[in-house]
Amino acid sequence: MQSLLFKPQVPLVVADGLGVDSTAMLVGMHQRGMRPDLILFADTGSEKQKTYDYLPVRQAYLASIGFPPVIVVRYEPKNFKNYPPYKSLGENCLTNGTLPSLAFGFKSCSQKWKVAPQDAFVSEWVPALRCWALGGRVVKCIGYDDGPKDSKRYAHVEGYEDPRYEYRYPLREWHWDREECIRQIRAAGLPVPCKSACFFCPATKPEELKELSPENLRFIVAMEARAHPRLTAIDGLWRCGCKGTRGGVAKPGRMTDYIRAKGLLPAEEVDRLWQSIPKRIEEYQAAVQGGSPLADFLSAEDLQTEPPKPHEPDVV
Ligand code: SF4
């Protein structure tokens, strides 16, 4: 096993997803006297509410063990190809009438909304600048566990060389799989967080949809309905679905179909959203060119009422 001691001038950064693996990684680092210099959480704006709710728990734990607090970073969209302006990955998809890139077999959603904001922060962080000036590399700890699923993810990045970062996977070095991570979190007296991911992530398992709020489920229906006319090679967030043979879990290509079939939302509501949302967003886009953010539309009673009118200029 590689030594986990780091040279003093080499900053130690933790990429914190606020999920099980990240929590266990921080617990294990504390056990081993590894104090991070920086802990970053990249907020896509579309995380599950339970993940946001876990942030104060994380901050209290970090303070109790003398670790620095989590710094929340965000991708700030500036150059909009389409309007209205968006502030989250979900709004980005609704505005552009598309789905997160993972649905198409790519990973640019994660790169753009998760990795890039963290790298942008570190690129202006003085300890990193000092380290790089001396020819060193910042150590970035990533919470891939030692179970079969994360082993596949790790296989894709193993051996990747970056002139600015040395990537470390402490959970793998400690041989902690998912079960061991959960055991260690409980042993540290912490609540076990939910799986951290955007609530509409194409990697979501069917049964995980049952844990989402009605607002999140309506958003998923809206996203798939809006993207539907532009999709040619896939049906929806679950691509072309899965028949459930060869050990896979059966699921349709669209989460919307699962939501309807399982009664997670009333069928009439799903149908109403599916038929009305694309047209209403287009009307809203035309009305607010460059103006009101999409959030104003989305907050119109959870997509159930007519969208608000564009902001009128103040009369003085
Ligand atoms: S959680 Fe899923 S949808 Fe969100 S950025 Fe990561 S891969 Fe993309």
Short mmCIF file of C-alpha atoms and ligand atoms in Angstrom, two decimals:
data_model
loop_
_atom_site.label_atom_id
_atom_site.label_comp_id
_atom_site.label_asym_id
_atom_site.label_seq_id
_atom_site.Cartn_x
_atom_site.Cartn_y
_atom_site.Cartn_z
CA MET A 1 0.00 0.00 0.00
CA GLN A 2 1.25 3.47 -0.83
CA SER A 3 2.13 5.77 2.02
CA LEU A 4 -0.67 8.14 2.94
CA LEU A 5 1.70 10.75 4.31
CA PHE A 6 2.03 13.82 2.17
CA LYS A 7 4.78 16.37 1.88
CA PRO A 8 3.79 19.52 3.78
CA GLN A 9 3.89 21.74 0.72
CA VAL A 10 1.58 19.47 -1.26
CA PRO A 11 -2.03 20.59 -0.71
CA LEU A 12 -4.61 17.91 -0.12
CA VAL A 13 -7.98 18.54 -1.75
CA VAL A 14 -11.10 16.44 -1.26
CA ALA A 15 -13.78 16.25 -3.95
CA ASP A 16 -16.85 15.87 -1.75
CA GLY A 17 -20.08 14.62 -3.28
CA LEU A 18 -21.89 14.63 0.10
CA GLY A 19 -22.77 10.99 -0.48
CA VAL A 20 -21.81 7.71 1.19
CA ASP A 21 -18.36 7.34 -0.32
CA SER A 22 -17.27 10.92 0.37
CA THR A 23 -18.54 10.73 3.94
CA ALA A 24 -16.69 7.47 4.57
CA MET A 25 -13.56 8.89 2.96
CA LEU A 26 -13.56 11.84 5.36
CA VAL A 27 -14.19 9.52 8.32
CA GLY A 28 -11.26 7.33 7.25
CA MET A 29 -8.99 10.30 6.67
CA HIS A 30 -9.72 11.53 10.18
CA GLN A 31 -8.92 8.08 11.58
CA ARG A 32 -5.55 8.21 9.81
CA GLY A 33 -4.64 11.78 10.68
CA MET A 34 -4.99 12.96 7.08
CA ARG A 35 -6.29 16.51 7.29
CA PRO A 36 -7.49 17.97 3.98
CA ASP A 37 -6.53 21.55 3.16
CA LEU A 38 -9.61 22.07 1.04
CA ILE A 39 -12.95 20.30 0.68
CA LEU A 40 -15.09 21.18 -2.33
CA PHE A 41 -18.65 20.26 -3.19
CA ALA A 42 -19.79 21.12 -6.72
CA ASP A 43 -23.51 21.88 -6.68
CA THR A 44 -25.24 21.27 -10.02
CA GLY A 45 -28.31 23.06 -8.66
CA SER A 46 -30.20 19.82 -9.28
CA GLU A 47 -29.13 17.68 -6.34
CA LYS A 48 -31.67 15.83 -4.26
CA GLN A 49 -33.12 17.74 -1.32
CA LYS A 50 -31.71 15.08 1.02
CA THR A 51 -28.23 15.92 -0.26
CA TYR A 52 -28.72 19.61 0.43
CA ASP A 53 -30.08 18.69 3.84
CA TYR A 54 -26.90 16.74 4.55
CA LEU A 55 -24.65 19.77 4.07
CA PRO A 56 -25.19 21.15 7.62
CA VAL A 57 -24.55 17.64 8.98
CA ARG A 58 -21.29 17.53 7.06
CA GLN A 59 -20.23 20.99 8.21
CA ALA A 60 -20.93 20.13 11.86
CA TYR A 61 -18.92 16.90 11.57
CA LEU A 62 -15.98 18.63 9.90
CA ALA A 63 -15.94 21.34 12.57
CA SER A 64 -16.03 18.66 15.31
CA ILE A 65 -12.90 16.95 13.96
CA GLY A 66 -10.98 20.11 13.07
CA PHE A 67 -11.30 19.75 9.30
CA PRO A 68 -11.95 22.81 7.10
CA PRO A 69 -15.60 23.38 6.09
CA VAL A 70 -16.96 22.35 2.73
CA ILE A 71 -16.80 25.11 0.15
CA VAL A 72 -19.67 24.92 -2.31
CA VAL A 73 -18.73 25.76 -5.88
CA ARG A 74 -21.01 26.14 -8.89
CA TYR A 75 -20.70 26.37 -12.62
CA GLU A 76 -21.88 29.86 -13.55
CA PRO A 77 -23.32 29.85 -17.06
CA LYS A 78 -22.54 33.10 -18.87
CA ASN A 79 -22.86 32.68 -22.61
CA PHE A 80 -26.33 31.40 -23.36
CA LYS A 81 -27.06 29.73 -26.67
CA ASN A 82 -30.75 29.75 -25.82
CA TYR A 83 -32.92 31.72 -23.43
CA PRO A 84 -34.26 32.07 -20.78
CA PRO A 85 -31.08 31.97 -18.73
CA TYR A 86 -30.53 28.92 -16.54
CA LYS A 87 -28.67 28.34 -13.31
CA SER A 88 -28.71 24.59 -12.88
CA LEU A 89 -28.06 21.49 -14.95
CA GLY A 90 -31.79 20.73 -14.94
CA GLU A 91 -32.70 24.20 -16.18
CA ASN A 92 -29.91 23.94 -18.76
CA CYS A 93 -31.60 20.83 -20.17
CA LEU A 94 -35.07 22.40 -20.15
CA THR A 95 -33.92 25.57 -21.88
CA ASN A 96 -32.02 23.71 -24.58
CA GLY A 97 -34.57 20.91 -24.94
CA THR A 98 -32.13 18.16 -24.20
CA LEU A 99 -31.09 15.63 -21.54
CA PRO A 100 -27.93 15.31 -19.43
CA SER A 101 -25.11 14.01 -21.59
CA LEU A 102 -24.94 10.73 -19.66
CA ALA A 103 -28.23 9.79 -21.35
CA PHE A 104 -26.38 9.94 -24.67
CA GLY A 105 -23.44 7.92 -23.34
CA PHE A 106 -21.15 10.86 -22.58
CA LYS A 107 -19.96 12.46 -19.37
CA SER A 108 -19.78 16.13 -20.21
CA CYS A 109 -22.57 16.99 -17.72
CA SER A 110 -20.36 15.84 -14.90
CA GLN A 111 -17.29 17.47 -16.42
CA LYS A 112 -19.06 20.80 -16.88
CA TRP A 113 -21.10 20.97 -13.66
CA LYS A 114 -18.95 18.95 -11.24
CA VAL A 115 -15.28 18.76 -12.26
CA ALA A 116 -14.77 22.13 -13.96
CA PRO A 117 -16.10 24.33 -11.09
CA GLN A 118 -13.82 22.53 -8.63
CA ASP A 119 -10.81 22.87 -10.91
CA ALA A 120 -11.64 26.55 -11.50
CA PHE A 121 -11.65 27.16 -7.75
CA VAL A 122 -8.35 25.35 -7.20
CA SER A 123 -6.76 27.17 -10.15
CA GLU A 124 -7.04 30.40 -8.11
CA TRP A 125 -6.35 28.90 -4.69
CA VAL A 126 -3.04 30.20 -3.33
CA PRO A 127 -1.68 26.90 -1.86
CA ALA A 128 -2.22 25.26 -5.25
CA LEU A 129 -0.54 28.13 -7.08
CA ARG A 130 2.45 27.87 -4.73
CA CYS A 131 2.62 24.10 -5.22
CA TRP A 132 2.48 24.35 -8.99
CA ALA A 133 5.08 27.14 -9.00
CA LEU A 134 7.47 24.72 -7.28
CA GLY A 135 6.74 22.04 -9.83
CA GLY A 136 4.51 19.98 -7.53
CA ARG A 137 1.09 18.47 -8.02
CA VAL A 138 -1.97 19.02 -5.86
CA VAL A 139 -3.30 15.79 -4.38
CA LYS A 140 -6.98 15.33 -5.10
CA CYS A 141 -8.82 12.61 -3.15
CA ILE A 142 -11.80 11.03 -4.86
CA GLY A 143 -14.28 8.75 -3.13
CA TYR A 144 -14.44 5.70 -5.34
CA ASP A 145 -15.06 2.73 -3.09
CA ASP A 146 -13.57 -0.73 -3.47
CA GLY A 147 -16.77 -2.41 -4.62
CA PRO A 148 -17.45 -3.82 -8.09
CA LYS A 149 -19.32 -0.78 -9.44
CA ASP A 150 -16.69 1.79 -8.52
CA SER A 151 -13.97 -0.62 -9.63
CA LYS A 152 -15.39 -0.25 -13.15
CA ARG A 153 -15.32 3.56 -12.83
CA TYR A 154 -11.79 3.38 -11.50
CA ALA A 155 -10.68 1.23 -14.44
CA HIS A 156 -11.55 4.14 -16.75
CA VAL A 157 -9.29 6.58 -14.90
CA GLU A 158 -6.50 4.30 -13.69
CA GLY A 159 -3.13 5.51 -14.89
CA TYR A 160 -4.46 8.89 -16.00
CA GLU A 161 -1.67 11.44 -15.68
CA ASP A 162 -2.36 15.10 -14.99
CA PRO A 163 0.48 17.61 -14.73
CA ARG A 164 -1.36 19.54 -12.02
CA TYR A 165 -3.02 16.80 -9.96
CA GLU A 166 -2.14 13.52 -8.37
CA TYR A 167 -5.37 11.61 -7.98
CA ARG A 168 -5.78 9.42 -4.91
CA TYR A 169 -8.57 6.96 -4.17
CA PRO A 170 -8.25 6.40 -0.40
CA LEU A 171 -11.25 4.07 -0.09
CA ARG A 172 -9.64 1.73 -2.57
CA GLU A 173 -6.33 1.94 -0.76
CA TRP A 174 -8.13 0.94 2.45
CA HIS A 175 -10.21 -1.72 0.62
CA TRP A 176 -13.47 -0.22 1.83
CA ASP A 177 -16.42 -1.35 -0.25
CA ARG A 178 -19.88 0.20 0.02
CA GLU A 179 -20.93 -1.91 3.01
CA GLU A 180 -17.75 -1.06 4.87
CA CYS A 181 -18.26 2.64 4.08
CA ILE A 182 -21.75 2.51 5.59
CA ARG A 183 -20.43 0.63 8.62
CA GLN A 184 -17.71 3.22 9.20
CA ILE A 185 -20.15 6.13 8.82
CA ARG A 186 -22.44 4.60 11.45
CA ALA A 187 -19.50 3.83 13.72
CA ALA A 188 -18.54 7.52 13.53
CA GLY A 189 -22.02 8.38 14.79
CA LEU A 190 -23.11 9.97 11.54
CA PRO A 191 -26.36 9.50 9.62
CA VAL A 192 -25.86 7.66 6.34
CA PRO A 193 -26.45 10.10 3.48
CA CYS A 194 -28.48 9.29 0.38
CA LYS A 195 -26.83 8.48 -2.94
CA SER A 196 -25.54 11.78 -4.22
CA ALA A 197 -26.49 12.57 -7.81
CA CYS A 198 -28.77 14.88 -9.75
CA PHE A 199 -32.33 13.73 -9.09
CA PHE A 200 -32.83 13.05 -12.81
CA CYS A 201 -29.45 11.36 -13.36
CA PRO A 202 -29.72 8.69 -16.07
CA ALA A 203 -27.82 6.36 -13.71
CA THR A 204 -30.76 6.43 -11.28
CA LYS A 205 -32.18 2.98 -10.61
CA PRO A 206 -35.95 2.50 -11.06
CA GLU A 207 -36.67 1.95 -7.37
CA GLU A 208 -34.76 5.13 -6.50
CA LEU A 209 -37.39 7.18 -8.34
CA LYS A 210 -39.85 6.14 -5.64
CA GLU A 211 -37.89 8.21 -3.11
CA LEU A 212 -38.15 11.46 -5.09
CA SER A 213 -40.53 14.30 -4.26
CA PRO A 214 -43.49 15.03 -6.57
CA GLU A 215 -41.69 18.25 -7.64
CA ASN A 216 -38.66 16.25 -8.75
CA LEU A 217 -40.85 13.73 -10.57
CA ARG A 218 -42.73 16.52 -12.38
CA PHE A 219 -39.42 18.03 -13.40
CA ILE A 220 -38.31 14.69 -14.88
CA VAL A 221 -41.53 14.42 -16.90
CA ALA A 222 -41.07 18.02 -18.06
CA MET A 223 -37.45 17.39 -19.05
CA GLU A 224 -38.26 14.28 -21.08
CA ALA A 225 -41.32 15.88 -22.68
CA ARG A 226 -39.31 18.94 -23.70
CA ALA A 227 -36.43 16.86 -25.13
CA HIS A 228 -38.69 14.27 -26.79
CA PRO A 229 -39.11 15.96 -30.23
CA ARG A 230 -35.33 16.20 -30.63
CA LEU A 231 -34.46 12.65 -29.60
CA THR A 232 -33.67 10.26 -32.42
CA ALA A 233 -31.40 7.54 -31.05
CA ILE A 234 -32.78 7.24 -27.51
CA ASP A 235 -36.22 7.36 -25.88
CA GLY A 236 -35.41 9.24 -22.70
CA LEU A 237 -33.21 9.45 -19.63
CA TRP A 238 -32.85 5.66 -19.50
CA ARG A 239 -31.85 5.70 -23.15
CA CYS A 240 -33.64 2.76 -24.84
CA GLY A 241 -34.46 0.98 -21.62
CA CYS A 242 -33.60 -2.52 -20.52
CA LYS A 243 -35.59 -5.73 -20.96
CA GLY A 244 -34.36 -7.13 -17.65
CA THR A 245 -32.60 -10.12 -19.13
CA ARG A 246 -29.04 -11.07 -18.18
CA GLY A 247 -29.45 -9.86 -14.61
CA GLY A 248 -30.36 -6.27 -15.50
CA VAL A 249 -33.33 -4.48 -13.96
CA ALA A 250 -36.18 -4.05 -16.43
CA LYS A 251 -36.95 -0.41 -17.19
CA PRO A 252 -38.40 1.60 -20.04
CA GLY A 253 -36.33 4.16 -21.95
CA ARG A 254 -38.29 7.00 -20.37
CA MET A 255 -38.47 7.58 -16.66
CA THR A 256 -41.83 9.19 -17.42
CA ASP A 257 -43.27 5.82 -18.45
CA TYR A 258 -42.07 4.28 -15.20
CA ILE A 259 -43.48 7.17 -13.17
CA ARG A 260 -46.85 6.70 -14.87
CA ALA A 261 -46.86 2.89 -14.68
CA LYS A 262 -45.96 2.85 -10.98
CA GLY A 263 -48.42 5.61 -10.11
CA LEU A 264 -45.67 7.85 -8.70
CA LEU A 265 -47.69 10.73 -10.14
CA PRO A 266 -51.35 10.57 -11.21
CA ALA A 267 -51.57 9.49 -14.86
CA GLU A 268 -53.65 12.58 -15.72
CA GLU A 269 -50.94 14.82 -14.33
CA VAL A 270 -48.21 13.05 -16.31
CA ASP A 271 -50.28 13.35 -19.49
CA ARG A 272 -51.04 17.02 -18.84
CA LEU A 273 -47.37 17.86 -18.26
CA TRP A 274 -46.25 15.83 -21.25
CA GLN A 275 -48.64 17.65 -23.55
CA SER A 276 -48.40 21.15 -22.18
CA ILE A 277 -44.83 21.72 -20.98
CA PRO A 278 -42.94 21.86 -24.31
CA LYS A 279 -45.37 24.41 -25.74
CA ARG A 280 -45.47 26.47 -22.56
CA ILE A 281 -41.69 26.63 -22.32
CA GLU A 282 -41.45 27.71 -25.95
CA GLU A 283 -44.00 30.44 -25.32
CA TYR A 284 -42.13 31.53 -22.23
CA GLN A 285 -38.83 31.53 -24.10
CA ALA A 286 -40.29 33.74 -26.81
CA ALA A 287 -41.71 36.13 -24.24
CA VAL A 288 -38.65 36.51 -22.03
CA GLN A 289 -35.83 36.56 -24.58
CA GLY A 290 -32.77 37.38 -22.49
CA GLY A 291 -34.91 38.33 -19.50
CA SER A 292 -36.49 36.39 -16.66
CA PRO A 293 -34.69 33.24 -15.61
CA LEU A 294 -36.25 29.85 -16.24
CA ALA A 295 -36.59 29.44 -12.47
CA ASP A 296 -39.45 31.97 -12.58
CA PHE A 297 -41.34 29.66 -14.90
CA LEU A 298 -40.49 26.54 -12.90
CA SER A 299 -41.63 28.09 -9.65
CA ALA A 300 -45.08 28.65 -11.09
CA GLU A 301 -46.66 26.26 -8.62
CA ASP A 302 -44.53 23.28 -9.58
CA LEU A 303 -45.36 23.44 -13.26
CA GLN A 304 -49.08 23.31 -12.57
CA THR A 305 -50.15 26.83 -13.38
CA GLU A 306 -49.64 29.23 -16.18
CA PRO A 307 -46.12 30.66 -16.24
CA PRO A 308 -45.64 34.16 -14.84
CA LYS A 309 -45.54 37.08 -17.20
CA PRO A 310 -42.10 38.47 -18.03
CA HIS A 311 -40.89 41.19 -15.69
CA GLU A 312 -42.22 44.58 -16.74
CA PRO A 313 -39.78 47.48 -16.43
CA ASP A 314 -40.46 49.71 -13.41
CA VAL A 315 -42.39 52.87 -14.22
CA VAL A 316 -40.80 55.92 -12.60
S1 SF4 B 1 -25.14 13.13 -11.36
FE1 SF4 B 1 -25.63 12.27 -13.37
S2 SF4 B 1 -26.74 13.91 -14.46
FE2 SF4 B 1 -25.70 14.86 -12.70
S3 SF4 B 1 -23.75 15.60 -13.52
FE3 SF4 B 1 -23.37 13.55 -12.70
S4 SF4 B 1 -23.66 12.14 -14.45
FE4 SF4 B 1 -24.57 14.12 -15.03
#
